[in-house]
Amino acid sequence: MTQKNKTEQGLDLGIVGNGTVAGLIDRRGAYRWLCLPRLDGEPVFNSLMNGGGTFGVWMEGLEKHSQSYEKNTAILRTRLEAKDGSILEIVDFSPRFDKNGRTFRPAAVVRQFHVIAGEPKIAITLSVEAEWGKTKIKPKRGVNHIRYESEDTRFRITTDAPVSYVMNGTQFLLDNDVTFILNADEALADSVHALADDWYRRTASYWYRWSRSLAIPIEWQDAVIRAAITLKLCVFEETGGIVAALTTSIPEHSGSQRNWDYRYCWIRDAYFSVTALNRLSEMETLEHYMRWVRNIVSHSKGGHIQPVYGISLEENLTETIAEALPGYSNMGPVRVGNQAAEHIQHDVYGQIVLGVAQSFFDKRLLNNPGLAEFKALEPVGERAYAMHDQPDAGIWEFRTIAQVHTSSAIMCWAACDRLSRIAAHLGQTDRETYWEERAGLIHQKILAEAWSEERNAFTAAFGGEALDASVLLMAEIGFISAQDPRYVGTVEAIEAELREGDHIYRYKVEDDFGRPETAFTACTFWYIDALSRIGRKDEARRLFENILSTRNHLGLLSEDVDTETGELWGNFPQTYCMVGIINSAALLSKRWTETI
């Protein structure tokens, strides 16, 4: 048995991906998570959930390790240094570039091992599992590749390293560079080394050009670029669906049972991701997402719309338990699928309209939607109007609690409000008036039912007293002025009740699993933005710097954070949080003319 360097724990992970697949790699260069053949597929490397699937490297005498992204790209570099002075650098990426008039983004990843100094003594740790940890796939040897095949999984790893050493986990001296390409079970058109070098150059060029096109604020540039690239890696470009995170079942806090599968497209999360990238003038994601949304709207025929779908419009996301996997830090269950697909969440109607509204106005798009697309959206508005004062599971997807949630009602207002604005833009005066009147009626209802004189705040639900950080978004979407005393009072009430240290909880009432024990990082960003809007910008800047300090070593965030230890919890990377970095930086940054 080959000696192994210990597996890294926690969420100090880097991401490589290309819009088809994405993998998570720890500080020592081990793949902890990779799903095939797409973002929501079956994990073949699953050690993040304490399964046996991994693709890593053991190095004799390992003394130091470090990790960083190549500037402004999704290319990850891991550096391993041994006591004898040997140095190995692992370059990981997933190929993505323009080829023959379209984007080349296969279900493939590349690993290049570069000898920087000495002759590192290494062993490759390679194990593949199927059926969510139930089955270890037996490798089949080829001349210069290893094949893996199960009922649902089939791929090969091609390499110019000694195949026998790789298959047996044999220790050997690495005296020259070696390459691994994991891809479909097909022979490569060129030598693995030549192909990987070509893919590397073209992938690096793609990311350099993509990052250069972003309209970023002058402050916190590195943080914003990394957040934007991370969001891009969460887009399944074949359909335009955007996953909420790349993982399943990382708990919200220790032993919480709040373990969910986030590898699907929540309309809510996708709306936030699209608008954040729009803010940076990255329009391609909006164009892809418009296709996905138009299909959802078409399928709904003016009726119920689920809050979450599969990235290829799958409606059935039945939740099951992967019994063979112990879970993150042995804290199961590991869930596959998500019951939220069965929920009633009325905020989705507003998020659909908000998510595509810019496309009607932005002349940079190749094809702007017009009257036909507006008419296709109107049934969504009708549904929003009908449901704005009806109970639902709310933005936090309570499983046994139904109320008329304020945040849902506000989003229903947003659907009608934006339809009115789109109608005005298209010269449809009668429809402008129609939707303006409906928006006005919802607006009056929310002001009457959700405002609490006793709390001096808008509450989580109509007629309730509990507070919810999601109502902070009402100023951002234009429901109410940030200078309105009622909004200022709401910010102050949330600050008094939901703030712990420099972090904000989404709520503090008991839910289906008790009281939350970690802060929801997206809510902290919403609070930071609210502080800036009500004139407390210096404080907002300080809190923003603080939350940036909770990111991992590569600038990435998960869903939740322990307010005492700063430890990251929840699924990773959380798109909500990467959105928060972009939005807060754009709001708080000085202008370019103020600093140069």
XYZ file of C-alpha atoms in Angstrom:
596
model
C 0.000 0.000 0.000
C 1.402 3.367 -1.001
C 1.841 5.921 1.745
C -0.524 8.862 1.267
C -0.241 12.500 2.239
C -3.261 13.335 4.361
C -6.376 14.668 2.663
C -7.086 18.354 3.111
C -10.171 19.118 5.169
C -12.591 22.023 4.981
C -13.420 24.208 2.020
C -9.941 25.344 1.039
C -10.695 24.220 -2.483
C -10.081 25.560 -5.963
C -12.395 25.186 -8.943
C -11.639 24.311 -12.539
C -14.365 24.124 -15.150
C -15.579 25.164 -18.576
C -19.393 25.445 -18.631
C -19.892 21.696 -19.008
C -18.070 20.171 -16.043
C -16.356 21.504 -12.927
C -14.030 19.940 -10.381
C -12.892 20.875 -6.875
C -9.206 20.465 -5.996
C -7.641 20.810 -2.540
C -4.416 22.572 -1.540
C -2.331 19.414 -2.068
C -3.570 18.899 -5.594
C -6.175 16.187 -4.984
C -9.482 16.159 -6.824
C -12.127 16.043 -4.093
C -15.167 16.375 -6.362
C -15.885 15.913 -10.055
C -19.255 15.060 -11.599
C -19.640 13.603 -15.093
C -20.775 14.097 -17.769
C -22.030 17.515 -16.602
C -22.347 19.756 -13.531
C -25.219 17.783 -11.990
C -23.924 14.341 -12.931
C -22.703 11.460 -10.814
C -19.502 12.189 -8.852
C -16.603 9.999 -9.948
C -14.254 11.724 -7.496
C -16.252 12.005 -4.276
C -13.830 12.228 -1.358
C -15.428 15.551 -0.413
C -18.305 13.385 0.827
C -15.819 10.904 2.358
C -16.158 8.500 -0.534
C -13.223 6.651 -2.044
C -13.039 8.489 -5.364
C -10.057 10.807 -5.811
C -7.282 11.816 -8.180
C -4.327 13.169 -6.259
C -0.620 12.869 -5.750
C 1.541 11.708 -2.857
C 4.995 13.289 -2.635
C 7.776 11.978 -0.461
C 8.957 14.437 2.172
C 6.263 16.990 1.372
C 7.048 20.063 3.426
C 5.207 22.984 1.885
C 2.343 23.481 -0.498
C 0.706 26.523 -2.028
C -2.002 27.197 -4.546
C -3.102 30.062 -6.765
C -4.962 30.840 -9.943
C -3.151 32.021 -13.006
C -4.093 35.689 -13.154
C -7.595 36.338 -14.490
C -8.201 32.729 -15.539
C -9.765 29.501 -14.296
C -6.371 27.763 -14.513
C -5.245 26.475 -11.109
C -1.616 25.988 -10.062
C -0.672 23.839 -7.057
C 2.968 23.870 -5.905
C 4.364 21.019 -3.785
C 7.824 21.336 -2.195
C 9.745 18.490 -0.516
C 12.395 18.599 2.189
C 15.108 17.585 -0.306
C 14.409 20.662 -2.437
C 12.323 18.902 -5.065
C 9.466 21.031 -6.393
C 6.456 19.885 -8.381
C 3.845 22.182 -9.899
C 0.458 20.837 -10.971
C -1.486 22.851 -13.531
C -5.216 22.013 -13.634
C -7.799 23.345 -16.056
C -10.766 22.381 -18.167
C -10.421 23.287 -21.857
C -12.539 26.168 -23.081
C -11.916 28.214 -26.199
C -13.372 29.200 -29.561
C -13.038 26.536 -32.240
C -14.659 26.411 -35.663
C -17.064 29.206 -34.812
C -18.302 27.835 -31.494
C -17.108 27.313 -27.954
C -15.146 24.113 -27.389
C -15.972 22.940 -23.835
C -15.853 19.135 -23.643
C -16.505 17.066 -20.517
C -12.768 16.978 -19.902
C -10.100 18.112 -17.458
C -6.349 18.397 -17.905
C -3.559 17.861 -15.344
C 0.016 18.868 -16.199
C 2.775 17.887 -13.754
C 5.797 20.168 -14.162
C 9.109 19.369 -12.450
C 10.452 22.699 -11.214
C 13.436 21.418 -9.221
C 15.077 18.099 -8.383
C 13.430 14.729 -8.998
C 10.271 14.558 -6.902
C 9.363 11.075 -5.701
C 5.638 10.722 -6.198
C 2.778 8.277 -6.406
C -0.514 8.916 -8.184
C -3.607 8.240 -6.079
C -6.372 7.395 -8.518
C -9.662 5.787 -7.580
C -13.036 6.137 -9.298
C -16.464 5.369 -7.838
C -19.925 5.089 -9.345
C -23.526 4.937 -8.092
C -22.863 7.569 -5.465
C -20.168 5.600 -3.692
C -21.784 2.170 -3.967
C -19.356 0.840 -6.553
C -15.638 1.193 -7.136
C -15.044 1.121 -10.891
C -12.340 -1.325 -11.863
C -9.811 0.289 -14.221
C -9.019 -1.246 -17.600
C -5.593 -0.657 -18.997
C -4.783 0.581 -22.490
C -1.406 1.290 -24.029
C -1.310 4.874 -22.773
C -4.646 5.245 -21.076
C -6.868 3.857 -18.340
C -10.563 3.248 -19.046
C -13.374 3.468 -16.502
C -16.815 2.175 -17.314
C -20.011 1.595 -15.353
C -23.691 1.614 -16.226
C -23.879 5.426 -16.179
C -20.221 6.464 -16.408
C -17.680 5.972 -19.153
C -14.427 7.888 -19.638
C -10.702 7.437 -19.962
C -7.588 9.065 -18.553
C -4.829 9.323 -21.146
C -1.277 9.970 -19.934
C 2.384 9.905 -20.876
C 3.250 8.839 -17.331
C 3.999 5.110 -16.820
C 0.525 3.567 -16.862
C 1.593 0.661 -14.625
C 2.819 3.051 -11.961
C -0.398 5.042 -12.089
C -2.663 1.988 -11.885
C -0.714 0.401 -9.041
C -0.033 3.553 -7.043
C 3.690 2.830 -7.325
C 6.195 5.356 -6.020
C 8.532 6.631 -8.743
C 10.966 9.423 -9.446
C 9.532 12.072 -11.704
C 12.418 13.196 -13.905
C 10.368 14.917 -16.602
C 6.973 16.545 -17.053
C 3.902 14.329 -17.446
C 0.318 15.042 -18.500
C -3.102 13.548 -17.816
C -6.258 14.231 -19.832
C -9.581 12.934 -18.516
C -12.155 12.942 -21.286
C -14.741 10.841 -23.084
C -13.739 7.276 -23.881
C -12.224 8.239 -27.205
C -8.679 8.224 -28.554
C -6.976 11.610 -28.656
C -6.120 13.162 -32.003
C -2.561 14.039 -30.938
C -0.032 13.160 -28.252
C -1.344 13.905 -24.787
C 1.494 16.370 -24.136
C 1.056 18.303 -27.398
C -2.721 18.409 -27.071
C -2.612 19.579 -23.445
C -0.130 22.333 -24.302
C -2.337 23.529 -27.155
C -5.455 23.432 -24.995
C -3.641 25.269 -22.215
C -2.550 28.139 -24.464
C -5.965 28.509 -26.040
C -7.830 28.240 -22.707
C -5.561 30.821 -21.081
C -6.124 33.146 -24.038
C -9.895 32.722 -23.744
C -9.940 33.667 -20.068
C -7.565 36.617 -20.553
C -9.846 38.034 -23.226
C -13.017 37.316 -21.251
C -11.699 38.970 -18.077
C -10.416 41.954 -20.042
C -13.944 42.586 -21.355
C -15.417 43.055 -17.868
C -16.413 46.543 -16.732
C -15.046 46.318 -13.197
C -14.814 48.896 -10.381
C -11.368 50.296 -9.641
C -11.324 48.963 -6.071
C -11.309 45.237 -5.218
C -10.560 44.300 -8.819
C -9.058 40.890 -8.044
C -12.021 39.930 -5.853
C -14.527 40.977 -8.508
C -12.750 39.194 -11.363
C -12.469 35.985 -9.351
C -16.142 36.185 -8.407
C -17.126 36.729 -12.050
C -15.062 33.785 -13.291
C -16.561 31.593 -10.563
C -20.090 32.548 -11.604
C -19.184 31.746 -15.200
C -18.087 28.260 -14.123
C -21.560 27.677 -12.631
C -23.313 28.205 -15.978
C -24.234 25.078 -17.937
C -23.931 26.700 -21.321
C -25.573 23.973 -23.368
C -28.947 25.121 -22.019
C -28.218 28.364 -20.132
C -29.142 26.914 -16.734
C -27.082 28.176 -13.788
C -26.438 25.955 -10.774
C -26.684 27.489 -7.296
C -23.452 25.724 -6.301
C -21.270 22.903 -7.584
C -21.762 20.610 -4.588
C -24.373 18.763 -2.607
C -24.792 18.216 1.106
C -22.136 20.381 2.687
C -24.041 21.185 5.911
C -24.903 24.693 7.012
C -23.241 23.969 10.351
C -21.884 21.007 12.258
C -24.404 18.189 12.582
C -27.233 20.403 11.344
C -28.880 17.973 8.875
C -29.289 21.080 6.698
C -27.632 19.251 3.820
C -29.016 20.121 0.401
C -28.206 19.392 -3.231
C -27.521 22.729 -4.942
C -26.464 21.433 -8.380
C -29.662 22.692 -10.008
C -30.992 25.947 -11.398
C -32.982 28.014 -8.923
C -34.735 30.804 -10.769
C -33.949 33.065 -7.830
C -30.219 32.324 -7.729
C -29.918 32.496 -11.500
C -31.535 35.940 -11.503
C -28.941 37.197 -9.033
C -26.085 35.671 -11.041
C -27.267 37.100 -14.344
C -27.787 40.602 -12.975
C -24.364 40.611 -11.299
C -22.631 39.639 -14.539
C -24.753 42.188 -16.416
C -23.401 44.791 -14.020
C -19.928 43.915 -15.275
C -21.104 44.116 -18.908
C -20.819 40.355 -19.392
C -23.792 39.824 -21.666
C -23.225 36.269 -22.911
C -24.655 34.697 -19.761
C -27.851 36.735 -20.107
C -28.243 35.526 -23.686
C -27.814 31.895 -22.627
C -30.135 32.308 -19.637
C -32.854 33.908 -21.785
C -33.111 30.660 -23.743
C -33.497 28.651 -20.539
C -36.143 31.012 -19.115
C -38.155 31.167 -22.328
C -38.484 27.394 -22.209
C -39.651 27.513 -18.569
C -42.255 30.146 -19.411
C -43.427 28.183 -22.427
C -43.788 24.964 -20.426
C -45.742 26.682 -17.621
C -48.516 27.966 -19.947
C -49.350 30.711 -17.445
C -49.609 28.337 -14.494
C -47.398 27.264 -11.640
C -43.643 27.621 -12.064
C -41.314 25.590 -9.881
C -38.643 27.474 -7.929
C -35.965 25.097 -9.194
C -35.411 22.927 -12.245
C -32.638 20.748 -13.543
C -30.112 22.456 -15.767
C -31.796 20.826 -18.766
C -35.291 21.812 -17.614
C -35.871 18.605 -15.633
C -38.954 19.040 -13.455
C -38.635 15.897 -11.354
C -35.834 16.397 -8.827
C -37.027 13.767 -6.358
C -34.823 13.877 -3.277
C -33.043 10.659 -2.270
C -30.241 9.755 0.134
C -26.875 8.404 -1.050
C -26.505 5.859 1.752
C -23.029 4.707 0.696
C -21.417 8.112 1.302
C -20.708 9.199 4.922
C -20.943 12.874 4.000
C -18.783 15.950 4.434
C -16.673 15.415 7.576
C -18.884 12.348 8.167
C -21.904 14.613 8.641
C -24.538 13.083 6.375
C -27.003 12.696 4.900
C -25.796 13.107 1.329
C -28.839 14.196 -0.655
C -29.358 13.757 -4.382
C -32.179 15.849 -5.827
C -34.015 18.610 -4.020
C -37.517 18.679 -2.572
C -37.684 22.415 -3.239
C -38.820 21.532 -6.760
C -42.141 20.564 -5.174
C -42.502 23.821 -3.219
C -44.794 26.758 -3.838
C -42.613 29.882 -3.955
C -44.286 32.921 -5.448
C -41.139 35.050 -5.695
C -40.131 33.119 -8.835
C -42.504 35.122 -11.042
C -40.764 38.367 -10.236
C -37.335 36.848 -10.632
C -38.176 35.537 -14.096
C -39.222 38.986 -15.295
C -36.367 40.751 -13.492
C -33.857 38.272 -14.898
C -34.696 39.044 -18.525
C -35.947 42.649 -18.301
C -32.606 44.188 -19.266
C -32.594 42.230 -22.513
C -35.478 44.355 -23.818
C -33.471 47.547 -23.376
C -29.794 46.652 -23.924
C -28.720 47.349 -27.505
C -25.466 45.401 -27.086
C -27.348 42.115 -27.423
C -27.288 40.469 -30.824
C -31.055 39.966 -30.732
C -33.289 42.011 -28.461
C -36.626 40.454 -27.506
C -39.674 42.318 -28.713
C -43.448 42.316 -28.595
C -43.813 38.542 -29.005
C -41.488 37.869 -26.087
C -43.286 40.494 -23.991
C -46.623 38.817 -24.627
C -45.098 35.473 -23.635
C -44.062 37.039 -20.302
C -47.454 38.536 -19.510
C -48.943 35.251 -18.173
C -46.068 35.223 -15.661
C -47.200 38.662 -14.527
C -50.798 37.489 -14.257
C -49.658 34.621 -12.075
C -47.629 37.026 -9.930
C -50.665 39.250 -9.424
C -52.871 36.293 -8.531
C -50.372 34.880 -6.027
C -48.940 38.009 -4.383
C -51.035 37.663 -1.211
C -51.142 33.870 -1.015
C -49.078 31.727 1.419
C -45.925 30.056 0.155
C -42.691 28.450 1.389
C -40.800 31.709 0.942
C -37.284 32.503 -0.188
C -35.776 30.217 2.482
C -37.848 27.237 1.367
C -39.456 26.273 4.661
C -40.621 22.698 4.403
C -43.511 22.848 6.885
C -44.178 26.588 7.273
C -46.478 28.513 4.904
C -47.089 32.263 5.212
C -47.619 35.258 2.963
C -43.940 36.134 2.847
C -43.090 39.780 2.309
C -40.133 39.023 0.043
C -42.351 36.922 -2.228
C -44.968 39.681 -2.437
C -42.285 42.240 -3.285
C -41.059 40.059 -6.139
C -44.626 39.716 -7.426
C -44.773 43.517 -7.431
C -41.488 43.577 -9.362
C -42.931 41.320 -12.065
C -45.836 43.725 -12.700
C -43.668 46.828 -12.379
C -41.096 45.629 -14.911
C -43.776 44.484 -17.338
C -45.163 48.018 -17.226
C -41.744 49.451 -18.028
C -41.159 46.973 -20.854
C -44.588 47.797 -22.295
C -43.725 51.509 -22.234
C -40.448 50.803 -24.016
C -42.299 48.850 -26.700
C -44.919 51.572 -27.119
C -47.763 49.446 -25.706
C -49.512 52.204 -23.760
C -52.569 50.190 -22.759
C -50.433 47.342 -21.385
C -48.202 49.844 -19.608
C -51.225 51.195 -17.765
C -52.569 47.728 -17.074
C -49.392 46.496 -15.404
C -48.759 49.781 -13.637
C -52.176 49.501 -11.985
C -51.511 45.944 -10.854
C -48.124 46.880 -9.482
C -49.759 49.730 -7.590
C -52.325 47.455 -5.979
C -49.649 45.000 -4.811
C -47.555 47.904 -3.533
C -50.434 49.209 -1.413
C -51.128 45.726 -0.056
C -47.525 45.219 1.068
C -47.338 48.610 2.751
C -50.569 47.832 4.625
C -49.877 44.207 5.587
C -46.107 43.889 5.986
C -45.293 47.083 7.904
C -45.193 46.789 11.696
C -45.477 49.992 13.688
C -44.394 48.090 16.786
C -41.200 46.814 15.168
C -40.735 49.950 13.037
C -39.853 47.568 10.239
C -41.173 45.516 7.386
C -41.588 42.015 8.755
C -40.932 38.587 7.269
C -44.628 37.872 6.619
C -47.907 39.726 6.394
C -49.232 40.437 9.869
C -46.161 38.937 11.547
C -43.531 40.227 13.939
C -40.448 38.173 12.975
C -37.713 39.789 10.898
C -36.119 38.475 7.728
C -33.002 39.845 6.014
C -34.481 39.238 2.557
C -36.672 42.345 2.848
C -33.481 44.415 2.595
C -33.679 43.851 -1.160
C -36.766 46.085 -1.488
C -34.662 49.202 -2.017
C -32.377 47.550 -4.561
C -35.268 46.567 -6.836
C -36.990 49.943 -6.441
C -39.971 48.992 -4.286
C -39.164 51.762 -1.837
C -36.621 54.558 -1.578
C -33.584 53.833 0.572
C -34.199 57.221 2.207
C -37.747 56.306 3.233
C -37.873 56.234 7.071
C -39.615 52.859 6.900
C -36.674 51.339 5.026
C -34.139 52.928 7.353
C -36.132 51.577 10.303
C -36.117 48.106 8.743
C -32.339 48.179 8.304
C -31.877 49.248 11.916
C -34.266 46.588 13.225
C -32.490 43.842 11.279
C -29.191 45.173 12.560
C -30.387 44.962 16.163
C -31.882 41.469 15.899
C -30.113 39.548 13.153
C -26.574 40.895 13.324
C -23.879 38.951 15.202
C -20.483 40.588 15.045
C -20.033 41.632 11.431
C -22.407 39.040 10.005
C -26.153 38.820 9.365
C -28.437 35.842 9.910
C -31.267 35.383 7.434
C -33.705 34.986 10.376
C -33.565 33.717 13.945
C -36.921 32.037 14.382
C -37.041 28.267 14.602
C -37.652 26.471 11.333
C -38.012 22.819 10.372
C -34.533 22.063 11.746
C -34.387 24.374 14.774
C -32.627 27.731 14.963
C -29.883 28.579 12.448
C -26.368 28.538 13.947
C -24.394 30.168 11.131
C -24.792 33.455 9.318
C -26.009 33.418 5.729
C -23.296 35.298 3.881
C -25.516 36.620 1.096
C -27.578 38.405 3.756
C -24.452 40.112 5.038
C -23.848 41.473 1.548
C -27.467 42.670 1.355
C -26.986 44.440 4.689
C -23.733 46.029 3.492
C -25.508 47.338 0.406
C -28.383 48.630 2.539
C -25.970 50.505 4.820
C -24.402 52.150 1.795
C -27.777 53.154 0.415
C -28.949 54.779 3.654
C -25.739 56.802 3.923
C -23.535 54.682 6.223
C -20.958 54.037 3.517
C -17.826 54.061 5.687
C -19.287 51.351 7.901
C -20.368 49.408 4.836
C -16.830 49.516 3.446
C -15.408 48.191 6.706
C -17.883 45.310 6.793
C -17.152 44.541 3.144
C -13.435 44.281 3.833
C -14.229 42.025 6.763
C -16.366 39.625 4.765
C -13.709 39.460 2.055
C -11.326 38.236 4.758
C -13.546 35.168 5.303
C -12.950 33.918 1.734
C -10.730 30.917 1.286
C -7.157 31.185 0.026
C -8.363 31.525 -3.574
C -11.015 34.169 -2.952
C -14.039 31.837 -2.910
C -17.009 31.668 -0.547
C -19.505 29.018 0.499
C -23.057 29.647 1.660
C -22.577 30.192 5.399
C -19.977 31.278 7.929
C -19.478 30.596 11.629
C -19.599 34.050 13.214
C -17.138 33.087 15.954
C -14.505 31.079 14.080
C -14.910 32.366 10.526
C -15.157 28.769 9.264
C -16.965 28.329 5.972
C -20.027 26.052 5.840
C -22.668 25.198 3.277
C -22.468 24.342 -0.399
C -19.531 25.628 -2.407
C -19.030 27.912 -4.180
C -22.295 29.673 -3.436
C -23.321 31.849 -6.354
C -25.321 34.144 -4.043
C -22.076 35.058 -2.277
C -19.974 35.584 -5.389
C -22.800 37.843 -6.599
C -22.548 39.736 -3.315
C -18.862 40.479 -3.898
C -19.607 41.939 -7.328
C -22.620 43.993 -6.261
C -21.099 45.418 -3.088
C -17.818 46.271 -4.790
C -19.666 48.082 -7.578
C -21.732 50.016 -5.040
C -18.898 50.908 -2.645
C -15.921 51.456 -4.929
C -14.570 54.860 -5.663
C -14.911 55.960 -9.260
C -11.992 55.637 -11.629
C -11.858 59.431 -11.962
C -11.478 59.765 -8.191
C -8.324 57.685 -7.984
C -6.288 58.290 -11.154
